[in-house]
PDB file of C-alpha atoms in Angstrom:
ATOM      1  CA  UNK H   1      -9.214 -34.658 -40.352  1.00  0.00           C
ATOM      2  CA  UNK H   2      -9.758 -31.178 -41.214  1.00  0.00           C
ATOM      3  CA  UNK H   3     -10.397 -30.586 -37.538  1.00  0.00           C
ATOM      4  CA  UNK H   4      -6.669 -31.514 -36.446  1.00  0.00           C
ATOM      5  CA  UNK H   5      -5.093 -28.172 -37.321  1.00  0.00           C
ATOM      6  CA  UNK H   6      -7.664 -26.357 -35.468  1.00  0.00           C
ATOM      7  CA  UNK H   7      -7.323 -28.223 -32.172  1.00  0.00           C
ATOM      8  CA  UNK H   8      -3.506 -28.187 -32.697  1.00  0.00           C
ATOM      9  CA  UNK H   9      -3.661 -24.268 -32.424  1.00  0.00           C
ATOM     10  CA  UNK H  10      -6.090 -23.981 -29.629  1.00  0.00           C
ATOM     11  CA  UNK H  11      -3.467 -25.240 -26.916  1.00  0.00           C
ATOM     12  CA  UNK H  12      -1.071 -22.478 -28.276  1.00  0.00           C
ATOM     13  CA  UNK H  13      -3.833 -19.828 -27.982  1.00  0.00           C
ATOM     14  CA  UNK H  14      -4.982 -20.626 -24.332  1.00  0.00           C
ATOM     15  CA  UNK H  15      -1.634 -20.024 -22.585  1.00  0.00           C
ATOM     16  CA  UNK H  16      -1.366 -16.419 -24.243  1.00  0.00           C
ATOM     17  CA  UNK H  17      -4.904 -15.875 -22.877  1.00  0.00           C
ATOM     18  CA  UNK H  18      -4.134 -17.078 -19.400  1.00  0.00           C
ATOM     19  CA  UNK H  19      -0.954 -15.079 -19.021  1.00  0.00           C
ATOM     20  CA  UNK H  20      -2.184 -11.730 -19.510  1.00  0.00           C
ATOM     21  CA  UNK H  21      -5.184 -12.130 -16.951  1.00  0.00           C
ATOM     22  CA  UNK H  22      -2.690 -13.529 -14.370  1.00  0.00           C
ATOM     23  CA  UNK H  23      -0.424 -10.799 -15.090  1.00  0.00           C
ATOM     24  CA  UNK H  24      -3.420  -8.281 -14.801  1.00  0.00           C
ATOM     25  CA  UNK H  25      -4.258  -9.796 -11.644  1.00  0.00           C
ATOM     26  CA  UNK H  26      -0.814  -9.479 -10.257  1.00  0.00           C
ATOM     27  CA  UNK H  27      -0.344  -5.702 -11.334  1.00  0.00           C
ATOM     28  CA  UNK H  28      -3.678  -5.052  -9.848  1.00  0.00           C
ATOM     29  CA  UNK H  29      -2.524  -6.647  -6.428  1.00  0.00           C
ATOM     30  CA  UNK H  30       0.805  -4.673  -6.496  1.00  0.00           C
ATOM     31  CA  UNK H  31      -1.183  -1.276  -7.101  1.00  0.00           C
ATOM     32  CA  UNK H  32      -3.461  -2.116  -4.218  1.00  0.00           C
ATOM     33  CA  UNK H  33      -0.573  -2.898  -1.882  1.00  0.00           C
ATOM     34  CA  UNK H  34       1.245   0.207  -3.242  1.00  0.00           C
ATOM     35  CA  UNK H  35      -1.779   2.472  -2.497  1.00  0.00           C
ATOM     36  CA  UNK H  36      -2.033   0.895   0.957  1.00  0.00           C
ATOM     37  CA  UNK H  37       1.421   1.600   1.797  1.00  0.00           C
ATOM     38  CA  UNK H  38       1.285   5.114   0.407  1.00  0.00           C
ATOM     39  CA  UNK H  39      -1.694   5.737   2.631  1.00  0.00           C
ATOM     40  CA  UNK H  40       0.273   4.238   5.727  1.00  0.00           C
ATOM     41  CA  UNK H  41       3.406   6.534   4.905  1.00  0.00           C
ATOM     42  CA  UNK H  42       1.382   9.518   4.603  1.00  0.00           C
ATOM     43  CA  UNK H  43      -0.191   9.022   8.112  1.00  0.00           C
ATOM     44  CA  UNK H  44       3.063   8.029   9.724  1.00  0.00           C
ATOM     45  CA  UNK H  45       4.537  11.269   8.094  1.00  0.00           C
ATOM     46  CA  UNK H  46       1.701  13.360   9.652  1.00  0.00           C
ATOM     47  CA  UNK H  47       1.978  11.709  12.994  1.00  0.00           C
ATOM     48  CA  UNK H  48       5.907  12.486  12.902  1.00  0.00           C
ATOM     49  CA  UNK H  49       5.061  16.143  11.803  1.00  0.00           C
ATOM     50  CA  UNK H  50       2.936  16.415  15.208  1.00  0.00           C
ATOM     51  CA  UNK H  51       5.429  14.811  17.228  1.00  0.00           C
ATOM     52  CA  UNK H  52       8.203  16.989  16.081  1.00  0.00           C
ATOM     53  CA  UNK H  53       5.743  19.958  16.654  1.00  0.00           C
ATOM     54  CA  UNK H  54       5.695  18.796  20.274  1.00  0.00           C
ATOM     55  CA  UNK H  55       9.266  18.022  20.518  1.00  0.00           C
ATOM     56  CA  UNK H  56       9.883  21.748  19.456  1.00  0.00           C
ATOM     57  CA  UNK H  57       7.432  23.038  22.207  1.00  0.00           C
ATOM     58  CA  UNK H  58       9.142  20.912  24.961  1.00  0.00           C
ATOM     59  CA  UNK H  59      12.661  22.211  23.865  1.00  0.00           C
ATOM     60  CA  UNK H  60      11.622  25.608  23.542  1.00  0.00           C
ATOM     61  CA  UNK H  61       9.618  25.931  26.874  1.00  0.00           C
ATOM     62  CA  UNK H  62      10.938  23.151  29.050  1.00  0.00           C
ATOM     63  CA  UNK H  63       7.745  21.809  29.703  1.00  0.00           C
ATOM     64  CA  UNK H  64       6.222  18.510  29.394  1.00  0.00           C
ATOM     65  CA  UNK H  65       3.236  18.127  27.135  1.00  0.00           C
ATOM     66  CA  UNK H  66       0.359  15.989  28.830  1.00  0.00           C
ATOM     67  CA  UNK H  67      -1.346  13.162  27.229  1.00  0.00           C
ATOM     68  CA  UNK H  68      -1.929  13.937  23.593  1.00  0.00           C
ATOM     69  CA  UNK H  69      -4.879  11.936  22.269  1.00  0.00           C
ATOM     70  CA  UNK H  70      -3.991  13.170  18.726  1.00  0.00           C
ATOM     71  CA  UNK H  71      -0.798  11.253  18.818  1.00  0.00           C
ATOM     72  CA  UNK H  72      -2.643   7.999  19.578  1.00  0.00           C
ATOM     73  CA  UNK H  73      -1.765   8.332  23.395  1.00  0.00           C
ATOM     74  CA  UNK H  74      -4.529   7.266  25.814  1.00  0.00           C
ATOM     75  CA  UNK H  75      -3.152   9.060  28.872  1.00  0.00           C
ATOM     76  CA  UNK H  76      -2.975   5.829  30.945  1.00  0.00           C
TER      77      UNK H  76
END
């Protein structure tokens, strides 16, 4: 009889506890995805910088640049 009010309050408390955990997991997941995408963008920007450098060289000299392993090419 005196236990009824305590039990009635527990279901209200549990969803509040679960929601922040779920929210925090979601935030953490999104932060990880964001970091991975930022790293990918940085890598792509560096590769673009290198390609632009080669393009400038080709335009200025009229020469083809042979296989460029630093651009991810294998020479095949």
